[in-house]
Amino acid sequence: MFIEQAYKGDNTPWKVALTTLLTTGIFIVNFMYVFFFLSATEVDQMYDMLKTTPKNVMLVANLFPFALLLGLLFLMVRALHERSLLSLTTSRKKIDFGRIFFSFTFIVLLTIGTFWISYEIDPSDLVWNFDPFKFSVLLVLSVLLFPAQIAFEEYLFRGFLMQQIGVATASRAVPFVITSILFGLFHSANPEVGEMGPGVMVFYIGTGFLLGIMTLMDEGLELALGFHLGNNLMAALLVTSDFSALQTDAVFRYTAQKDSGDMLSEMIVSIVITYPLILLILGKKYKWKGWREKLFGKVSKVEPKTISHDEYSHLS
């Protein structure tokens, strides 16, 4: 089982606390600075200043630190906790790259398909923004940097923290809920929150729950890694807007004035309708069973045997 993989390493509380603090400290400081030390006017001025910075410079500045933090997290898991990176990734004997590829392709095709339908229905708020050279640079930077960004978030929240909270509480529900909420709070300093209001946090937290369900039901990070990467790449490459977290040279630009009510409604539709459909499709494909136990059951205190892909399919 995925959470029990943590028993293969050293879970001394001070080591867990140190790893958590060193890998999340920069975001905690940023959160406190934005929400406790800056006024609303100063926050708006900061976001306006960021919009004047060259797009690709901001992209690198925002994403490159994740590569460093991912390396730090891996180093501490290996050296301090004496664990393999495989045990942080999956309960299978090896990482299932087929799962990563499937979930990546699935969300990319779904995003493009739904975008095309909405564009055919009403293209008035979208303008063609494609510049071959600028887009090529964006594509290269995105392919190089987004994998590190999403990997850090997945390995931190659905990997390290979910496993450590799980073994500490002997529960699956507690880490499932806590990491999903923390994942949302992790994005609370994004410009979208300032532009559209705190209601957008519902979407971030809901996405955290979606990725948490994928991880617990599938006993590994593979599906969450592929899905998260595909989602973020599409957000950067397909459509940009003045209130996006990252301004990019995407194919299209959304030009309509933001309406926080309409956007929040669209996000709620995604959470209530689209997300369950995604889980239904993945559950049927990978034959998920035992939903209640896997999401809300107890965590065994016995070190698990890593099972093979064939054994896992049989047990499922």
mmCIF file with all atom_site columns, N, CA and C in Angstrom, residues 2-39:
data_model
loop_
_atom_site.group_PDB
_atom_site.id
_atom_site.type_symbol
_atom_site.label_atom_id
_atom_site.label_alt_id
_atom_site.label_comp_id
_atom_site.label_asym_id
_atom_site.label_entity_id
_atom_site.label_seq_id
_atom_site.pdbx_PDB_ins_code
_atom_site.Cartn_x
_atom_site.Cartn_y
_atom_site.Cartn_z
_atom_site.occupancy
_atom_site.B_iso_or_equiv
_atom_site.pdbx_formal_charge
_atom_site.auth_seq_id
_atom_site.auth_comp_id
_atom_site.auth_asym_id
_atom_site.auth_atom_id
_atom_site.pdbx_PDB_model_num
ATOM 1   N N  . PHE A 1 2  ? 0.379  2.313  -0.604 1.00 0.00 ? 2  PHE A N  1
ATOM 2   C CA . PHE A 1 2  ? 1.212  3.487  -0.847 1.00 0.00 ? 2  PHE A CA 1
ATOM 3   C C  . PHE A 1 2  ? 1.663  4.196  0.431  1.00 0.00 ? 2  PHE A C  1
ATOM 4   N N  . ILE A 1 3  ? 0.748  4.489  1.331  1.00 0.00 ? 3  ILE A N  1
ATOM 5   C CA . ILE A 1 3  ? 1.128  5.231  2.541  1.00 0.00 ? 3  ILE A CA 1
ATOM 6   C C  . ILE A 1 3  ? 2.107  4.430  3.384  1.00 0.00 ? 3  ILE A C  1
ATOM 7   N N  . GLU A 1 4  ? 1.890  3.131  3.461  1.00 0.00 ? 4  GLU A N  1
ATOM 8   C CA . GLU A 1 4  ? 2.764  2.288  4.280  1.00 0.00 ? 4  GLU A CA 1
ATOM 9   C C  . GLU A 1 4  ? 4.187  2.199  3.759  1.00 0.00 ? 4  GLU A C  1
ATOM 10  N N  . GLN A 1 5  ? 4.443  2.664  2.560  1.00 0.00 ? 5  GLN A N  1
ATOM 11  C CA . GLN A 1 5  ? 5.814  2.667  2.046  1.00 0.00 ? 5  GLN A CA 1
ATOM 12  C C  . GLN A 1 5  ? 6.736  3.506  2.926  1.00 0.00 ? 5  GLN A C  1
ATOM 13  N N  . ALA A 1 6  ? 6.160  4.445  3.684  1.00 0.00 ? 6  ALA A N  1
ATOM 14  C CA . ALA A 1 6  ? 6.971  5.287  4.568  1.00 0.00 ? 6  ALA A CA 1
ATOM 15  C C  . ALA A 1 6  ? 7.662  4.486  5.658  1.00 0.00 ? 6  ALA A C  1
ATOM 16  N N  . TYR A 1 7  ? 7.098  3.324  6.020  1.00 0.00 ? 7  TYR A N  1
ATOM 17  C CA . TYR A 1 7  ? 7.707  2.490  7.051  1.00 0.00 ? 7  TYR A CA 1
ATOM 18  C C  . TYR A 1 7  ? 9.038  1.894  6.600  1.00 0.00 ? 7  TYR A C  1
ATOM 19  N N  . LYS A 1 8  ? 9.352  2.022  5.328  1.00 0.00 ? 8  LYS A N  1
ATOM 20  C CA . LYS A 1 8  ? 10.630 1.517  4.829  1.00 0.00 ? 8  LYS A CA 1
ATOM 21  C C  . LYS A 1 8  ? 11.789 2.456  5.151  1.00 0.00 ? 8  LYS A C  1
ATOM 22  N N  . GLY A 1 9  ? 11.484 3.616  5.735  1.00 0.00 ? 9  GLY A N  1
ATOM 23  C CA . GLY A 1 9  ? 12.524 4.587  6.032  1.00 0.00 ? 9  GLY A CA 1
ATOM 24  C C  . GLY A 1 9  ? 12.482 5.050  7.477  1.00 0.00 ? 9  GLY A C  1
ATOM 25  N N  . ASP A 1 10 ? 13.282 6.055  7.771  1.00 0.00 ? 10 ASP A N  1
ATOM 26  C CA . ASP A 1 10 ? 13.388 6.629  9.108  1.00 0.00 ? 10 ASP A CA 1
ATOM 27  C C  . ASP A 1 10 ? 12.386 7.774  9.235  1.00 0.00 ? 10 ASP A C  1
ATOM 28  N N  . ASN A 1 11 ? 11.386 7.596  10.090 1.00 0.00 ? 11 ASN A N  1
ATOM 29  C CA . ASN A 1 11 ? 10.332 8.594  10.263 1.00 0.00 ? 11 ASN A CA 1
ATOM 30  C C  . ASN A 1 11 ? 10.437 9.344  11.589 1.00 0.00 ? 11 ASN A C  1
ATOM 31  N N  . THR A 1 12 ? 11.661 9.500  12.088 1.00 0.00 ? 12 THR A N  1
ATOM 32  C CA . THR A 1 12 ? 11.867 10.250 13.320 1.00 0.00 ? 12 THR A CA 1
ATOM 33  C C  . THR A 1 12 ? 11.233 11.636 13.182 1.00 0.00 ? 12 THR A C  1
ATOM 34  N N  . PRO A 1 13 ? 10.412 12.051 14.151 1.00 0.00 ? 13 PRO A N  1
ATOM 35  C CA . PRO A 1 13 ? 9.662  13.315 14.019 1.00 0.00 ? 13 PRO A CA 1
ATOM 36  C C  . PRO A 1 13 ? 10.502 14.528 13.668 1.00 0.00 ? 13 PRO A C  1
ATOM 37  N N  . TRP A 1 14 ? 11.692 14.679 14.280 1.00 0.00 ? 14 TRP A N  1
ATOM 38  C CA . TRP A 1 14 ? 12.477 15.877 13.996 1.00 0.00 ? 14 TRP A CA 1
ATOM 39  C C  . TRP A 1 14 ? 12.987 15.869 12.549 1.00 0.00 ? 14 TRP A C  1
ATOM 40  N N  . LYS A 1 15 ? 13.222 14.689 12.013 1.00 0.00 ? 15 LYS A N  1
ATOM 41  C CA . LYS A 1 15 ? 13.665 14.597 10.628 1.00 0.00 ? 15 LYS A CA 1
ATOM 42  C C  . LYS A 1 15 ? 12.527 14.957 9.669  1.00 0.00 ? 15 LYS A C  1
ATOM 43  N N  . VAL A 1 16 ? 11.327 14.495 9.997  1.00 0.00 ? 16 VAL A N  1
ATOM 44  C CA . VAL A 1 16 ? 10.164 14.832 9.182  1.00 0.00 ? 16 VAL A CA 1
ATOM 45  C C  . VAL A 1 16 ? 9.924  16.341 9.221  1.00 0.00 ? 16 VAL A C  1
ATOM 46  N N  . ALA A 1 17 ? 10.016 16.921 10.411 1.00 0.00 ? 17 ALA A N  1
ATOM 47  C CA . ALA A 1 17 ? 9.795  18.363 10.570 1.00 0.00 ? 17 ALA A CA 1
ATOM 48  C C  . ALA A 1 17 ? 10.848 19.162 9.801  1.00 0.00 ? 17 ALA A C  1
ATOM 49  N N  . LEU A 1 18 ? 12.096 18.722 9.861  1.00 0.00 ? 18 LEU A N  1
ATOM 50  C CA . LEU A 1 18 ? 13.175 19.429 9.175  1.00 0.00 ? 18 LEU A CA 1
ATOM 51  C C  . LEU A 1 18 ? 12.987 19.382 7.662  1.00 0.00 ? 18 LEU A C  1
ATOM 52  N N  . THR A 1 19 ? 12.665 18.219 7.131  1.00 0.00 ? 19 THR A N  1
ATOM 53  C CA . THR A 1 19 ? 12.442 18.090 5.694  1.00 0.00 ? 19 THR A CA 1
ATOM 54  C C  . THR A 1 19 ? 11.274 18.963 5.247  1.00 0.00 ? 19 THR A C  1
ATOM 55  N N  . THR A 1 20 ? 10.204 18.935 6.018  1.00 0.00 ? 20 THR A N  1
ATOM 56  C CA . THR A 1 20 ? 9.032  19.743 5.681  1.00 0.00 ? 20 THR A CA 1
ATOM 57  C C  . THR A 1 20 ? 9.364  21.227 5.707  1.00 0.00 ? 20 THR A C  1
ATOM 58  N N  . LEU A 1 21 ? 10.064 21.659 6.731  1.00 0.00 ? 21 LEU A N  1
ATOM 59  C CA . LEU A 1 21 ? 10.387 23.081 6.873  1.00 0.00 ? 21 LEU A CA 1
ATOM 60  C C  . LEU A 1 21 ? 11.307 23.564 5.764  1.00 0.00 ? 21 LEU A C  1
ATOM 61  N N  . LEU A 1 22 ? 12.342 22.799 5.445  1.00 0.00 ? 22 LEU A N  1
ATOM 62  C CA . LEU A 1 22 ? 13.304 23.229 4.439  1.00 0.00 ? 22 LEU A CA 1
ATOM 63  C C  . LEU A 1 22 ? 12.707 23.256 3.035  1.00 0.00 ? 22 LEU A C  1
ATOM 64  N N  . THR A 1 23 ? 11.768 22.360 2.755  1.00 0.00 ? 23 THR A N  1
ATOM 65  C CA . THR A 1 23 ? 11.202 22.295 1.410  1.00 0.00 ? 23 THR A CA 1
ATOM 66  C C  . THR A 1 23 ? 9.991  23.211 1.229  1.00 0.00 ? 23 THR A C  1
ATOM 67  N N  . THR A 1 24 ? 9.389  23.658 2.316  1.00 0.00 ? 24 THR A N  1
ATOM 68  C CA . THR A 1 24 ? 8.209  24.529 2.208  1.00 0.00 ? 24 THR A CA 1
ATOM 69  C C  . THR A 1 24 ? 8.453  25.921 2.768  1.00 0.00 ? 24 THR A C  1
ATOM 70  N N  . GLY A 1 25 ? 9.602  26.145 3.387  1.00 0.00 ? 25 GLY A N  1
ATOM 71  C CA . GLY A 1 25 ? 9.856  27.409 4.073  1.00 0.00 ? 25 GLY A CA 1
ATOM 72  C C  . GLY A 1 25 ? 9.683  28.633 3.197  1.00 0.00 ? 25 GLY A C  1
ATOM 73  N N  . ILE A 1 26 ? 10.176 28.561 1.941  1.00 0.00 ? 26 ILE A N  1
ATOM 74  C CA . ILE A 1 26 ? 10.101 29.716 1.057  1.00 0.00 ? 26 ILE A CA 1
ATOM 75  C C  . ILE A 1 26 ? 8.651  30.082 0.753  1.00 0.00 ? 26 ILE A C  1
ATOM 76  N N  . PHE A 1 27 ? 7.778  29.088 0.682  1.00 0.00 ? 27 PHE A N  1
ATOM 77  C CA . PHE A 1 27 ? 6.369  29.358 0.386  1.00 0.00 ? 27 PHE A CA 1
ATOM 78  C C  . PHE A 1 27 ? 5.634  29.872 1.620  1.00 0.00 ? 27 PHE A C  1
ATOM 79  N N  . ILE A 1 28 ? 6.026  29.391 2.786  1.00 0.00 ? 28 ILE A N  1
ATOM 80  C CA . ILE A 1 28 ? 5.428  29.899 4.022  1.00 0.00 ? 28 ILE A CA 1
ATOM 81  C C  . ILE A 1 28 ? 5.773  31.371 4.207  1.00 0.00 ? 28 ILE A C  1
ATOM 82  N N  . VAL A 1 29 ? 7.033  31.709 3.948  1.00 0.00 ? 29 VAL A N  1
ATOM 83  C CA . VAL A 1 29 ? 7.461  33.106 4.058  1.00 0.00 ? 29 VAL A CA 1
ATOM 84  C C  . VAL A 1 29 ? 6.718  33.976 3.049  1.00 0.00 ? 29 VAL A C  1
ATOM 85  N N  . ASN A 1 30 ? 6.597  33.485 1.811  1.00 0.00 ? 30 ASN A N  1
ATOM 86  C CA . ASN A 1 30 ? 5.888  34.236 0.778  1.00 0.00 ? 30 ASN A CA 1
ATOM 87  C C  . ASN A 1 30 ? 4.424  34.452 1.151  1.00 0.00 ? 30 ASN A C  1
ATOM 88  N N  . PHE A 1 31 ? 3.798  33.406 1.673  1.00 0.00 ? 31 PHE A N  1
ATOM 89  C CA . PHE A 1 31 ? 2.394  33.493 2.093  1.00 0.00 ? 31 PHE A CA 1
ATOM 90  C C  . PHE A 1 31 ? 2.224  34.537 3.193  1.00 0.00 ? 31 PHE A C  1
ATOM 91  N N  . MET A 1 32 ? 3.077  34.480 4.199  1.00 0.00 ? 32 MET A N  1
ATOM 92  C CA . MET A 1 32 ? 2.975  35.414 5.316  1.00 0.00 ? 32 MET A CA 1
ATOM 93  C C  . MET A 1 32 ? 3.245  36.843 4.857  1.00 0.00 ? 32 MET A C  1
ATOM 94  N N  . TYR A 1 33 ? 4.194  37.001 3.958  1.00 0.00 ? 33 TYR A N  1
ATOM 95  C CA . TYR A 1 33 ? 4.538  38.341 3.480  1.00 0.00 ? 33 TYR A CA 1
ATOM 96  C C  . TYR A 1 33 ? 3.372  38.965 2.726  1.00 0.00 ? 33 TYR A C  1
ATOM 97  N N  . VAL A 1 34 ? 2.751  38.179 1.836  1.00 0.00 ? 34 VAL A N  1
ATOM 98  C CA . VAL A 1 34 ? 1.663  38.703 1.014  1.00 0.00 ? 34 VAL A CA 1
ATOM 99  C C  . VAL A 1 34 ? 0.424  39.000 1.851  1.00 0.00 ? 34 VAL A C  1
ATOM 100 N N  . PHE A 1 35 ? 0.093  38.109 2.785  1.00 0.00 ? 35 PHE A N  1
ATOM 101 C CA . PHE A 1 35 ? -1.179 38.227 3.480  1.00 0.00 ? 35 PHE A CA 1
ATOM 102 C C  . PHE A 1 35 ? -1.108 38.968 4.817  1.00 0.00 ? 35 PHE A C  1
ATOM 103 N N  . PHE A 1 36 ? 0.078  39.109 5.379  1.00 0.00 ? 36 PHE A N  1
ATOM 104 C CA . PHE A 1 36 ? 0.161  39.739 6.696  1.00 0.00 ? 36 PHE A CA 1
ATOM 105 C C  . PHE A 1 36 ? 0.974  41.030 6.721  1.00 0.00 ? 36 PHE A C  1
ATOM 106 N N  . PHE A 1 37 ? 1.812  41.248 5.708  1.00 0.00 ? 37 PHE A N  1
ATOM 107 C CA . PHE A 1 37 ? 2.686  42.416 5.735  1.00 0.00 ? 37 PHE A CA 1
ATOM 108 C C  . PHE A 1 37 ? 2.407  43.418 4.618  1.00 0.00 ? 37 PHE A C  1
ATOM 109 N N  . LEU A 1 38 ? 1.594  43.035 3.657  1.00 0.00 ? 38 LEU A N  1
ATOM 110 C CA . LEU A 1 38 ? 1.256  43.936 2.566  1.00 0.00 ? 38 LEU A CA 1
ATOM 111 C C  . LEU A 1 38 ? -0.223 44.302 2.613  1.00 0.00 ? 38 LEU A C  1
ATOM 112 N N  . SER A 1 39 ? -0.517 45.548 2.289  1.00 0.00 ? 39 SER A N  1
ATOM 113 C CA . SER A 1 39 ? -1.908 45.960 2.179  1.00 0.00 ? 39 SER A CA 1
ATOM 114 C C  . SER A 1 39 ? -2.465 45.485 0.847  1.00 0.00 ? 39 SER A C  1
#
